[in-house]
PDB file of C-alpha atoms in Angstrom:
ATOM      1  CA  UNK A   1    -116.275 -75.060   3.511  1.00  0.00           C
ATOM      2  CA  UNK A   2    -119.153 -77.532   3.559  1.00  0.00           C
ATOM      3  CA  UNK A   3    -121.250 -75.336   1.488  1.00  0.00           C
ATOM      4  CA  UNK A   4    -118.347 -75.412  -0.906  1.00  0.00           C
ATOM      5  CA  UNK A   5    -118.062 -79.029  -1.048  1.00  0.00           C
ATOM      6  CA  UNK A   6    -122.392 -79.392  -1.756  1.00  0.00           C
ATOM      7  CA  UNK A   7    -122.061 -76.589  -4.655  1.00  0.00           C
ATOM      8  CA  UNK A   8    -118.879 -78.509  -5.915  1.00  0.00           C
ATOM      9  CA  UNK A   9    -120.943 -82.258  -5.404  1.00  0.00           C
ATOM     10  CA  UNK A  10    -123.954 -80.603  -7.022  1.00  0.00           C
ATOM     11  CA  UNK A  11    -122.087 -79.317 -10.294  1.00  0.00           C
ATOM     12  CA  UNK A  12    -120.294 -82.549 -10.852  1.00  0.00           C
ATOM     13  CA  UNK A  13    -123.913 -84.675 -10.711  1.00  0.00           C
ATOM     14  CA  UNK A  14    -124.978 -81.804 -13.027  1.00  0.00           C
ATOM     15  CA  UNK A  15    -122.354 -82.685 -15.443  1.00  0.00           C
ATOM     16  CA  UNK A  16    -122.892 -86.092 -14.702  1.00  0.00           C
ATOM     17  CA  UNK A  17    -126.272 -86.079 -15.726  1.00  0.00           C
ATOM     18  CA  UNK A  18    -125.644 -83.823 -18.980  1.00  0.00           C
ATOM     19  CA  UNK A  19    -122.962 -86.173 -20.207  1.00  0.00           C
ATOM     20  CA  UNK A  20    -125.688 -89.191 -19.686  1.00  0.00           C
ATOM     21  CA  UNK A  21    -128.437 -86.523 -21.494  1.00  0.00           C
ATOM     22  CA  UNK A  22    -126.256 -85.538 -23.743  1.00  0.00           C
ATOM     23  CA  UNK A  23    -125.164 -88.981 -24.543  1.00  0.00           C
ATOM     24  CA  UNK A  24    -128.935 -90.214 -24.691  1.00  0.00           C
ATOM     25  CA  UNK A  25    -129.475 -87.300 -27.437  1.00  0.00           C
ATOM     26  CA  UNK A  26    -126.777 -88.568 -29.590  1.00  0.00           C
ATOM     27  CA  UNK A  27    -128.062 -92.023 -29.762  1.00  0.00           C
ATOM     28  CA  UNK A  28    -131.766 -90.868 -30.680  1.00  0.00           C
ATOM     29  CA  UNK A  29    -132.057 -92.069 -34.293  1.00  0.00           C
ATOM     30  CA  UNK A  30    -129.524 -94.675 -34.589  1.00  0.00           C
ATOM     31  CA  UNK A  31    -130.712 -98.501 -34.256  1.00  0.00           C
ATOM     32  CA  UNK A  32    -130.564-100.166 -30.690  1.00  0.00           C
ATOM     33  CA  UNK A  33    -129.020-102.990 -32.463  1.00  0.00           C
ATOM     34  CA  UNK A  34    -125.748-103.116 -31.052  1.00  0.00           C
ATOM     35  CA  UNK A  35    -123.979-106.976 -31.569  1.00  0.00           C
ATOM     36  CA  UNK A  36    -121.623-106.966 -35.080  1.00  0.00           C
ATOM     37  CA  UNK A  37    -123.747-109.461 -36.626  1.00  0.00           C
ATOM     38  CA  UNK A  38    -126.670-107.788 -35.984  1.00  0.00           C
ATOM     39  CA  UNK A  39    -125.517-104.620 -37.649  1.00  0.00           C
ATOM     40  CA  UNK A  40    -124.141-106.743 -40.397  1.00  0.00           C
ATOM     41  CA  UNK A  41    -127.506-107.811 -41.039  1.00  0.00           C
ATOM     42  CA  UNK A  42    -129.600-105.090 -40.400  1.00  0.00           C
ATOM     43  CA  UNK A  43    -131.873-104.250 -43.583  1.00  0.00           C
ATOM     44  CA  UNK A  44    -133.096-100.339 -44.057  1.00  0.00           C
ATOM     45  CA  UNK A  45    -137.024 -99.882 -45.198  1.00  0.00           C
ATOM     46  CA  UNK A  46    -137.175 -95.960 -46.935  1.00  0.00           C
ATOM     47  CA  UNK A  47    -140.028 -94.076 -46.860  1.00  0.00           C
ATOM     48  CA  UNK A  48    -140.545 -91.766 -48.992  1.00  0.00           C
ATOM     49  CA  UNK A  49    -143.525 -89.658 -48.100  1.00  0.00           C
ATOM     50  CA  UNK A  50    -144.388 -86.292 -50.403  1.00  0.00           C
ATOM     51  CA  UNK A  51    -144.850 -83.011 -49.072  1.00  0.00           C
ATOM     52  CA  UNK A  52    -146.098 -80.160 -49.948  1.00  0.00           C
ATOM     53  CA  UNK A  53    -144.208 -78.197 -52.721  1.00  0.00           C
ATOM     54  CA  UNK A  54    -140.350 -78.858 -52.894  1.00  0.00           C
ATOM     55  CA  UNK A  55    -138.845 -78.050 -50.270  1.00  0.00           C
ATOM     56  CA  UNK A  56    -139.706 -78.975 -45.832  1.00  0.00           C
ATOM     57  CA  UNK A  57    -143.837 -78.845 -46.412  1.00  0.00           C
ATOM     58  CA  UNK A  58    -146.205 -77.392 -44.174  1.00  0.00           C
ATOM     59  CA  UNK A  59    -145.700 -77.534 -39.978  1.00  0.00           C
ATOM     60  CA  UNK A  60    -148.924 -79.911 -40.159  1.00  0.00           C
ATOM     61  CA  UNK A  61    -147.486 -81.983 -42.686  1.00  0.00           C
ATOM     62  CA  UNK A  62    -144.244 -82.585 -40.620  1.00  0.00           C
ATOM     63  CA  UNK A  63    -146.229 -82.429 -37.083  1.00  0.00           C
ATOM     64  CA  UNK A  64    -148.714 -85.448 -39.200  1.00  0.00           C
ATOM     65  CA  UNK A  65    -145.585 -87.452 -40.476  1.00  0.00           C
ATOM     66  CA  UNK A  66    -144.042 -87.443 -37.177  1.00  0.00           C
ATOM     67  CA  UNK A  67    -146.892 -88.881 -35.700  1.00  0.00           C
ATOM     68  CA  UNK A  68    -147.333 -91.562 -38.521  1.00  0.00           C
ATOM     69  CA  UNK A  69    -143.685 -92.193 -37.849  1.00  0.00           C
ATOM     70  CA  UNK A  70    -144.435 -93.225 -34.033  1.00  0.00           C
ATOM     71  CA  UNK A  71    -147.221 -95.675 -35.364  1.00  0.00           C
ATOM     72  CA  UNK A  72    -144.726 -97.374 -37.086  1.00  0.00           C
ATOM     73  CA  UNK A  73    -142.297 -97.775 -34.604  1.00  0.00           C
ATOM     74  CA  UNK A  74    -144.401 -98.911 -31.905  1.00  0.00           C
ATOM     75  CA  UNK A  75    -146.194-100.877 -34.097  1.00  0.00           C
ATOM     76  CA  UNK A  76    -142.725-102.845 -35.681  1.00  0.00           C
ATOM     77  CA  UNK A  77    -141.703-102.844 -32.379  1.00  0.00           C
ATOM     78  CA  UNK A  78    -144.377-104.219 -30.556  1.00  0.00           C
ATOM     79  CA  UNK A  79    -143.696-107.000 -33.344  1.00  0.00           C
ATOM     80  CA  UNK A  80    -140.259-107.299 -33.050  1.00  0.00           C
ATOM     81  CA  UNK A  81    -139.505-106.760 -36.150  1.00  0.00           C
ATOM     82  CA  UNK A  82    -137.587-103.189 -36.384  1.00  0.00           C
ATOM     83  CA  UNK A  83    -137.624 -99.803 -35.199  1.00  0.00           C
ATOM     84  CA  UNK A  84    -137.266 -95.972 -36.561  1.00  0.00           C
ATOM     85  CA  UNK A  85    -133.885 -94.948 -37.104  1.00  0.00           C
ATOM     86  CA  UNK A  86    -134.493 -91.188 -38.018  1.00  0.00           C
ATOM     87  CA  UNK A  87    -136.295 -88.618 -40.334  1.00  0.00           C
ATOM     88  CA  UNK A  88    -135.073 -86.296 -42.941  1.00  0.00           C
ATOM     89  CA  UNK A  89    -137.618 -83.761 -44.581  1.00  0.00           C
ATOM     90  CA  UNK A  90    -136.276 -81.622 -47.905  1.00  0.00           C
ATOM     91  CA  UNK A  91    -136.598 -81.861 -51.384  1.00  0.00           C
ATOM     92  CA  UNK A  92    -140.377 -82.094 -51.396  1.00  0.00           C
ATOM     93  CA  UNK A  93    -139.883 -85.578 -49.135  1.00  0.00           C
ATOM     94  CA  UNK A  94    -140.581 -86.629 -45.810  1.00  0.00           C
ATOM     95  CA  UNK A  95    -138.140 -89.685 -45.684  1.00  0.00           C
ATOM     96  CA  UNK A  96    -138.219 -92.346 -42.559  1.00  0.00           C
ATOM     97  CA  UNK A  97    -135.358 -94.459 -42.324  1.00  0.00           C
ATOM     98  CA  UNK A  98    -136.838 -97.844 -40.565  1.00  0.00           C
ATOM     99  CA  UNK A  99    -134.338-101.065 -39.265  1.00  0.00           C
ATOM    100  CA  UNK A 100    -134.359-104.421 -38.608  1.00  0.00           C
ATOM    101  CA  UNK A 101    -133.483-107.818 -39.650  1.00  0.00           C
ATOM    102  CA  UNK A 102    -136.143-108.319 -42.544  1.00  0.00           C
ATOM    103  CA  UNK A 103    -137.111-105.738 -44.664  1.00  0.00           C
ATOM    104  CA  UNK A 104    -139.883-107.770 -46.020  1.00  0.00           C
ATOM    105  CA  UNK A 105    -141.230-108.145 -42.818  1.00  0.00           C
ATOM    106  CA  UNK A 106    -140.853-105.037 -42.018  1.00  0.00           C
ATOM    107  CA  UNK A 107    -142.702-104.148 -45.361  1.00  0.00           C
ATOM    108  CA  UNK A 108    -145.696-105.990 -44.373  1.00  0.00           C
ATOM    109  CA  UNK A 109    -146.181-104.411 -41.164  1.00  0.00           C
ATOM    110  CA  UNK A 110    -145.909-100.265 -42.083  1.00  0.00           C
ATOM    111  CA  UNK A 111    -147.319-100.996 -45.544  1.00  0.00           C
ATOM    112  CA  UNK A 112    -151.059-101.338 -44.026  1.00  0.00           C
ATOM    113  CA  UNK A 113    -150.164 -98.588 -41.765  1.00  0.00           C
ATOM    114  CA  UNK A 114    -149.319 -96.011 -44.465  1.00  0.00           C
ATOM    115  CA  UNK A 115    -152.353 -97.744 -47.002  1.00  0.00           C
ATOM    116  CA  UNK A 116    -154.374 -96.048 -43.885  1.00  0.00           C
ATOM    117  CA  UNK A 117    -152.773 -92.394 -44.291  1.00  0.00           C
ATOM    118  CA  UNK A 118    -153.956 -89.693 -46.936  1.00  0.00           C
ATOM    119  CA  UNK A 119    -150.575 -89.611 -48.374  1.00  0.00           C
ATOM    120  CA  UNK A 120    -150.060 -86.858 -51.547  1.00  0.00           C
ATOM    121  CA  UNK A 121    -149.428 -88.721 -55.066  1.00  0.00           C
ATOM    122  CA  UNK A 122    -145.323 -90.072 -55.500  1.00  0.00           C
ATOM    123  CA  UNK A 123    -145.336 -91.767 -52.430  1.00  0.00           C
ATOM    124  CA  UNK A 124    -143.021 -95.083 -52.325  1.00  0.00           C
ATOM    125  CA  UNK A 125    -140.614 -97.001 -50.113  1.00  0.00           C
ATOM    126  CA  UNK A 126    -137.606 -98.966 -51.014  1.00  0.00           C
ATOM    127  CA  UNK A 127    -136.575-102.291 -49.398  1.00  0.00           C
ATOM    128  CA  UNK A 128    -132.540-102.219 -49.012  1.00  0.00           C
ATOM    129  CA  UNK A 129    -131.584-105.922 -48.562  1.00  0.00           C
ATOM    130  CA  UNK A 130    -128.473-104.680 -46.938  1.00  0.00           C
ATOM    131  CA  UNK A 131    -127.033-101.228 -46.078  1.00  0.00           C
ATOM    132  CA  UNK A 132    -125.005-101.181 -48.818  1.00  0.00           C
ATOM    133  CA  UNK A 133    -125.145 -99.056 -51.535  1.00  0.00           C
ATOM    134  CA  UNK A 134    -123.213-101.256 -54.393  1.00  0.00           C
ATOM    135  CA  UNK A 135    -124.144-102.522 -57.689  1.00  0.00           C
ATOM    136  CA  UNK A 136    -124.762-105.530 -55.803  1.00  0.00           C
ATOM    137  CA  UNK A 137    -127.231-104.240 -53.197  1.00  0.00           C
ATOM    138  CA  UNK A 138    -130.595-105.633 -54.128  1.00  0.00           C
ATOM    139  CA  UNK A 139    -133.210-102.633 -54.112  1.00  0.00           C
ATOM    140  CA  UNK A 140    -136.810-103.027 -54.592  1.00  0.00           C
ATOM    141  CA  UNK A 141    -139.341-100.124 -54.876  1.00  0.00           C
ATOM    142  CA  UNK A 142    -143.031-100.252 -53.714  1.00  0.00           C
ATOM    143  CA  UNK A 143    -145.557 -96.937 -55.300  1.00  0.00           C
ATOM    144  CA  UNK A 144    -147.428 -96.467 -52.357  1.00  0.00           C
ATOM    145  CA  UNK A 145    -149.535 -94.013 -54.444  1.00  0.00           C
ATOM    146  CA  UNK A 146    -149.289 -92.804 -58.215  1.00  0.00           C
TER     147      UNK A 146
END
């Protein structure tokens, strides 16, 4: 009986601890923002990075623009100015989805970064003043190379 009662203890702190992994792996990629007004806020920085042909580009290439990706974030985080959301790679693009309260701040910080990179020509990011997509949204785009 008590070896019944550690096996059952032992697979409920299993699925104890895969609801709070499985949880943690569901938030990876979203902002850490969490109050209303900060999400109202919230402005979205784009990067759009070229790859290799047109489609995902080489494993190097996305092994390369993950680690550029973790530069940024540490870097606009150590500022306190934003963080990665998350990554999508098709289409010929790498494109990193960075958030925080000022785009333009934001801009400053990764644009240096990137400036540092060997990036392929068609590179640019787009500063969303909001994370709306409207005909009101104010969009500006940045040619990081030609």
């Amino acid at each position: 009986m008590k070896a019944r009662a550690l096996s059952l203890i032992s697979i409920l702190c299993c699925i104890g601890f895969s609801t709070v992994a499985l949880s943690a792996c569901v938030n990876l990629g979203k902002p850490k923002m969490q109050t209303p007004q900060e999400r109202a806020t919230m402005q979205v920085l784009e990067l759009h990075l070229k790859l290799e042909g047109n489609t995902y580009g080489s494993d190097d290439e996305r092994r390369s623009y993950k680690a550029v990706e973790e530069a940024l974030d540490r870097a606009l985080r150590d500022a306190g100015a934003g963080e990665f959301g998350r990554h999508e790679f098709g289409g010929g693009y790498c494109r990193i989805f960075l958030y925080g309260p000022s785009v333009d701040k934001m801009s400053n910080i990764v644009e240096p970064i990137l400036r540092q990179q060997t990036l392929r020509p068609k590179c640019y990011m787009i500063k969303r003043y909001s994370q709306g997509f409207g005909p009101d949204a104010k969009i500006v785009r940045i040619e990081l190379t030609k």
